[in-house]
Coordinates of C-alpha atoms in Angstrom, one line a residue:
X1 CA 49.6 23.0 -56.2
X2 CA 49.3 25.4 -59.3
X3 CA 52.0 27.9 -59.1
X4 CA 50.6 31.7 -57.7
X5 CA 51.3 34.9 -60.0
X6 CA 51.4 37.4 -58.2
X7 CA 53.1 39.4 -60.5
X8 CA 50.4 42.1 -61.4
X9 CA 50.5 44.9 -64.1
X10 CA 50.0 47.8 -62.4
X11 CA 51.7 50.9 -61.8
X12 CA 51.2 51.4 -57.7
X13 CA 53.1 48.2 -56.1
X14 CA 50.0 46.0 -55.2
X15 CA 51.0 42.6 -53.4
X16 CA 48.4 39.6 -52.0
X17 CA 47.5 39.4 -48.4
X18 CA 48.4 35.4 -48.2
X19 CA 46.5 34.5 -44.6
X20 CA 43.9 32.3 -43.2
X21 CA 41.4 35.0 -42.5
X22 CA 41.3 39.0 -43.6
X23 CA 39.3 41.8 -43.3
X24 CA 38.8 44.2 -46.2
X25 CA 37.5 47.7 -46.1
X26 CA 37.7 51.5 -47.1
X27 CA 38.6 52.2 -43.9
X28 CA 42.3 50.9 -41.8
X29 CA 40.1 51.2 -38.3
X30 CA 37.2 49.8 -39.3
X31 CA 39.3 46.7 -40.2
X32 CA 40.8 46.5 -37.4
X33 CA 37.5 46.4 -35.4
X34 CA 36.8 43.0 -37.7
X35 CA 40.0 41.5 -37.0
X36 CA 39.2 42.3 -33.3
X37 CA 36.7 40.2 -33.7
X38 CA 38.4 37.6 -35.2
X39 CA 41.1 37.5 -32.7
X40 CA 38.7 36.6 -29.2
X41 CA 36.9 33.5 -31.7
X42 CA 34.2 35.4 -33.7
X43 CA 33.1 34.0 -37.3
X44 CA 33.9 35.8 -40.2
X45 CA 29.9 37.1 -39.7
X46 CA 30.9 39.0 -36.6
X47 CA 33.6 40.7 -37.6
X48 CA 31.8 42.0 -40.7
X49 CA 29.1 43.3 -38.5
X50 CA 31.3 45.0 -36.1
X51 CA 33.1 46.4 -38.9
X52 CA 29.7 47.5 -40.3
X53 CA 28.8 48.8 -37.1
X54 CA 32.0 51.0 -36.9
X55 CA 32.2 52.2 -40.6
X56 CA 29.0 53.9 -39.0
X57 CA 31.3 56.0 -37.0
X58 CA 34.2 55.9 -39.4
X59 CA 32.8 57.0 -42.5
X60 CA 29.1 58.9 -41.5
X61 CA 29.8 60.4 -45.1
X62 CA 28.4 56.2 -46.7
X63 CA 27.3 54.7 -43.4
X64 CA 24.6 55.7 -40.7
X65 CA 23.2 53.5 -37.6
X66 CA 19.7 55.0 -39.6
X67 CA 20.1 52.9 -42.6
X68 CA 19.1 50.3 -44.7
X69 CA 21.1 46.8 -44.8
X70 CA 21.4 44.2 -47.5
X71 CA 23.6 40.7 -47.2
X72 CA 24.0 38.1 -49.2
X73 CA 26.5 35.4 -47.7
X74 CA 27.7 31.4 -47.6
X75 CA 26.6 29.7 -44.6
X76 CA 28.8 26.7 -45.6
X77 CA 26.6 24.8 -48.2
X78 CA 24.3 28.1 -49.7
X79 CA 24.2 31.5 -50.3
X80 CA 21.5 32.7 -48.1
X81 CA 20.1 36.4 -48.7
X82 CA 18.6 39.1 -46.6
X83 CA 16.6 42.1 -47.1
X84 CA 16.8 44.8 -44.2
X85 CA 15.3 47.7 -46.1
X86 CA 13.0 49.7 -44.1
X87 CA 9.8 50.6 -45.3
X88 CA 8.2 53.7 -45.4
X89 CA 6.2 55.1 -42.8
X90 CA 2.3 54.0 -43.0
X91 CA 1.0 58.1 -43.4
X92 CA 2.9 57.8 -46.3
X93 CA -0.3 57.9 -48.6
X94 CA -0.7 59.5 -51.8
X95 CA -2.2 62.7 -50.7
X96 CA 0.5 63.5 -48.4
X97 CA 3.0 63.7 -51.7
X98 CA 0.0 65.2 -54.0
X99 CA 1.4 67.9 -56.6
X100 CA 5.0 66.8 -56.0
X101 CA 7.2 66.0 -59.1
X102 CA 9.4 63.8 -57.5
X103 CA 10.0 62.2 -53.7
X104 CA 11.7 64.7 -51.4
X105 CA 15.1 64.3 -51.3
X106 CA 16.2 65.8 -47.8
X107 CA 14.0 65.8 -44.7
X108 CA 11.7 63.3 -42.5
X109 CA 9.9 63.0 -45.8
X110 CA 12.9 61.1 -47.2
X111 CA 13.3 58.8 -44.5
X112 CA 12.0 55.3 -44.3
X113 CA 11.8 53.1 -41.0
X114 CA 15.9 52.3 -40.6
X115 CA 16.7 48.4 -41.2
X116 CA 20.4 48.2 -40.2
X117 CA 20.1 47.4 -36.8
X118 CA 17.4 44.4 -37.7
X119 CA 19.9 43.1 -40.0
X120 CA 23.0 43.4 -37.3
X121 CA 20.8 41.3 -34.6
X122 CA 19.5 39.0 -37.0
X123 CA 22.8 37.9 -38.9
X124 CA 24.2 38.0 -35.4
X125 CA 21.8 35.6 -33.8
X126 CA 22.2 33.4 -37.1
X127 CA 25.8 33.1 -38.0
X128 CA 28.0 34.8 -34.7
X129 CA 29.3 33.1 -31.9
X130 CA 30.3 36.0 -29.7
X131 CA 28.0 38.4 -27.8
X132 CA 26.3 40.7 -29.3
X133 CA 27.6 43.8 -27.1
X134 CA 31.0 42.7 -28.2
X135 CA 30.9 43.6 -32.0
X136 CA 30.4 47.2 -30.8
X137 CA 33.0 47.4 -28.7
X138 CA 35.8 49.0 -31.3
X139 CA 32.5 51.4 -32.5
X140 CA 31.8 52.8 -29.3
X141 CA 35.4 53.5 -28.5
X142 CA 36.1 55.6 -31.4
X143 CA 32.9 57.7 -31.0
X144 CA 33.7 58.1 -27.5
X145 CA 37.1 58.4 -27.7
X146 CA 37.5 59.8 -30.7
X147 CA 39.1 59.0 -34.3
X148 CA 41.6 60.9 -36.8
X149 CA 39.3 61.5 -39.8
X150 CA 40.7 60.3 -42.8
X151 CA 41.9 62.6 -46.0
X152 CA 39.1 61.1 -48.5
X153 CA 35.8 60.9 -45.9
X154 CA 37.4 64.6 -44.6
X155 CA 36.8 65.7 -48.3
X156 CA 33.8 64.0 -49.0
X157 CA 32.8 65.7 -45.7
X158 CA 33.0 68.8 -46.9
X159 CA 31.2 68.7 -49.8
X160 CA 28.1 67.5 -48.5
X161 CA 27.8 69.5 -45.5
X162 CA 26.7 72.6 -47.0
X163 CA 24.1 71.4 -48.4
X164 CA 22.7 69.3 -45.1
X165 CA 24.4 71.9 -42.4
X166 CA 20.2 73.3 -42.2
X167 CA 18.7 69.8 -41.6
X168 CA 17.5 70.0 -38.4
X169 CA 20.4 68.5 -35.6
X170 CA 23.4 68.1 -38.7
X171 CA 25.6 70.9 -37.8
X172 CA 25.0 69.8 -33.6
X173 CA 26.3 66.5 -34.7
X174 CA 28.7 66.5 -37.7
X175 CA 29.8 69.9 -37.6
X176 CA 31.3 70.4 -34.0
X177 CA 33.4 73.7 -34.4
X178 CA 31.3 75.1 -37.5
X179 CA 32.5 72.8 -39.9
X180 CA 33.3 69.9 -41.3
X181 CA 36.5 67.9 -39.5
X182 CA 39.7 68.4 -41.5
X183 CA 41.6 65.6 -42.3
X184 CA 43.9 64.6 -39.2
X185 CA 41.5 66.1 -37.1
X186 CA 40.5 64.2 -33.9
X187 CA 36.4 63.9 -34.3
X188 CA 34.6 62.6 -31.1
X189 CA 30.7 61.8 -31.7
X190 CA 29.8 60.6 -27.9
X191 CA 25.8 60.5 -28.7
X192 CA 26.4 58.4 -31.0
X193 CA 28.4 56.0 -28.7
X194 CA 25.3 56.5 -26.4
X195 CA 23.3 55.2 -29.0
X196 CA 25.3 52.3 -30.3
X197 CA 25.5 51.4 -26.5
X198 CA 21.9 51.5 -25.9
X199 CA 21.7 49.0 -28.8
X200 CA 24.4 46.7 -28.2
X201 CA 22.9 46.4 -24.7
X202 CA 19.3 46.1 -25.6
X203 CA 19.9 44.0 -28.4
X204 CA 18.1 46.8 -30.6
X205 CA 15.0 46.5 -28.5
X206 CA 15.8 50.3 -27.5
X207 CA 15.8 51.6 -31.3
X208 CA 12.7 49.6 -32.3
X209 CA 10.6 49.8 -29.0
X210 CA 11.8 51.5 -26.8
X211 CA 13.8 55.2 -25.7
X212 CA 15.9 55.2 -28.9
X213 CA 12.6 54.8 -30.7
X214 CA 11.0 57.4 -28.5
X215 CA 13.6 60.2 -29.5
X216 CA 13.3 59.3 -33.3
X217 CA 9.7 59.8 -33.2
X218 CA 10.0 63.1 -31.1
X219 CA 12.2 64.4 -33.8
X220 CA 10.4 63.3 -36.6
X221 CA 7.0 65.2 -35.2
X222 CA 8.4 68.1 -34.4
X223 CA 10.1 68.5 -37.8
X224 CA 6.9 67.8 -39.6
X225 CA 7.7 64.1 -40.6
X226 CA 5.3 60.9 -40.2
X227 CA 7.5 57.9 -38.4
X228 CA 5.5 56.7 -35.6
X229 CA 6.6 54.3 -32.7
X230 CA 3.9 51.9 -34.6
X231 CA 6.2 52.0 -38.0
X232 CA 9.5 51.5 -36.0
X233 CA 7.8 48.6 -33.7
X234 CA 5.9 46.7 -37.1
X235 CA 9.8 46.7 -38.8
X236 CA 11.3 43.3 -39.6
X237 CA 13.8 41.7 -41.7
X238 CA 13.1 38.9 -44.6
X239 CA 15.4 36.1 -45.7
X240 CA 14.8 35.9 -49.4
X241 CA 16.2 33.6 -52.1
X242 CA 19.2 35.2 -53.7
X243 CA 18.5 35.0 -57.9
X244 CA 20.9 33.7 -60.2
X245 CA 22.1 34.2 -63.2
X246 CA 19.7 32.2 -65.1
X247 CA 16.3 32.9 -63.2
X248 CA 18.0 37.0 -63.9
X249 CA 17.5 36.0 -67.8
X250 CA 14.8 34.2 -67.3
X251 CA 12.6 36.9 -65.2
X252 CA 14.1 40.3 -66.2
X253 CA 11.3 41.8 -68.0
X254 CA 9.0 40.5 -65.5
X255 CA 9.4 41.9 -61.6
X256 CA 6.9 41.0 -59.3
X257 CA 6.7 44.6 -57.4
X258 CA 4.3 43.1 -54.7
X259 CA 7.6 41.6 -53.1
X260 CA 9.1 44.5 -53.0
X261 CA 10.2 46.5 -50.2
X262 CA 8.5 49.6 -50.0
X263 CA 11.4 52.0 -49.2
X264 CA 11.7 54.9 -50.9

């Protein structure tokens, strides 16, 4: 065996985690959820989705059960790839953005149909070996429950919620006593553990097609937006064939925008 350096030359102290299996993130809890997974058998697939799931929770500042998903992973012999971007609602036509310099940044006119769930239940059917409802265990508990919020998503926080405290439902949700959590402060978010339980138990059939889909499209019509329960039903993920380096060369001044996803 080649002898390991683990000398490195950096300031901080910085050692190697030597072990069979890890879980990295930004966030010490949402680690933990992975390693949770890890512990009762899962595959290294579901504890990266219930990590995903409670970074959601953890850090709303990057992550959101309404968002897009991307993966690319080794299933052993290849790297397989897939595409959970959302597309945009089907009123989205020309004339409804007619005069407009740019897309709207803020608003049900920024939002595209959500993918992450179709990605969670679809890399989950694929690659895990536990139940479904069980990768949203640790998620559920710290909405529920609550969580200390972190110094750097307590800043990051901060910043953006003057600028979203008007959306319709932000400051209800994200700004409990008027403002954004401070850092050490316990934050509780039990709709969203609702939510995430509604999924986990419905295997996402409730945010698609059913009363989770229901609620999105009441809110989206009443704040002048076009999702329908037609857009959320008609979503669906794609496996696609991850590019190398080579066909990247080969085809970089050539991009075939018909296989595109549509998402803003």
């Amino acid at each position: 065996m080649k002898p390991f350096d683990w000398e490195f030359p950096y300031p901080s102290q910085r050692m190697p985690i030597l072990a069979r299996n890890c879980v990295s993130t930004s966030q010490p809890l949402a680690a933990q959820a992975g390693l949770r997974m890890l512990l009762k058998g899962g595959s290294a697939v579901d504890a990266a989705l219930a990590t995903a799931i409670a970074l959601t929770v953890l850090e709303p500042t990057s992550n959101g059960i309404g968002s897009d998903a991307f993966a690319i992973l080794w299933d052993g012999k290849k790297l397989q790839g897939l595409n959970a971007s959302g597309r945009s609602p089907a009123a989205w036509t020309p004339e409804r953005f007619k005069g407009m310099q740019s897309m709207p940044q803020r608003g049900w006119d920024s939002v595209t149909v959500p993918g992450a769930v179709s990605a969670w239940v679809e890399l989950s059917n694929k690659y895990g070996k536990l139940p479904f409802a069980d990768l949203f265990e640790p998620a559920i508990e710290y909405a529920s429950r609550g969580f200390m919020v972190s110094p750097t998503i307590s800043r990051l926080w901060a910043k953006q919620s003057p600028e979203l405290k008007d959306q319709p439902g932000y400051a209800e949700a994200f700004m409990p006593n008027g403002r954004a959590p401070q850092a050490g402060e316990l934050f509780k978010f039990p709709d969203q553990a609702r939510t995430l339980q509604r999924i986990a138990e419905t295997k996402g059939h409730a945010f698609y097609k059913g009363d989770l889909a229901e609620k999105m499209v009441a809110h989206s019509k009443k704040h002048g937006g076009a999702m329908s329960m037609e857009d959320l039903a008609a979503h669906q993920c794609d496996w696609v064939e991850p590019l190398d380096r080579k066909s990247t060369r080969l085809n970089s001044s050539h991009t075939d925008i018909s296989r595109m996803p549509s998402s803003a």
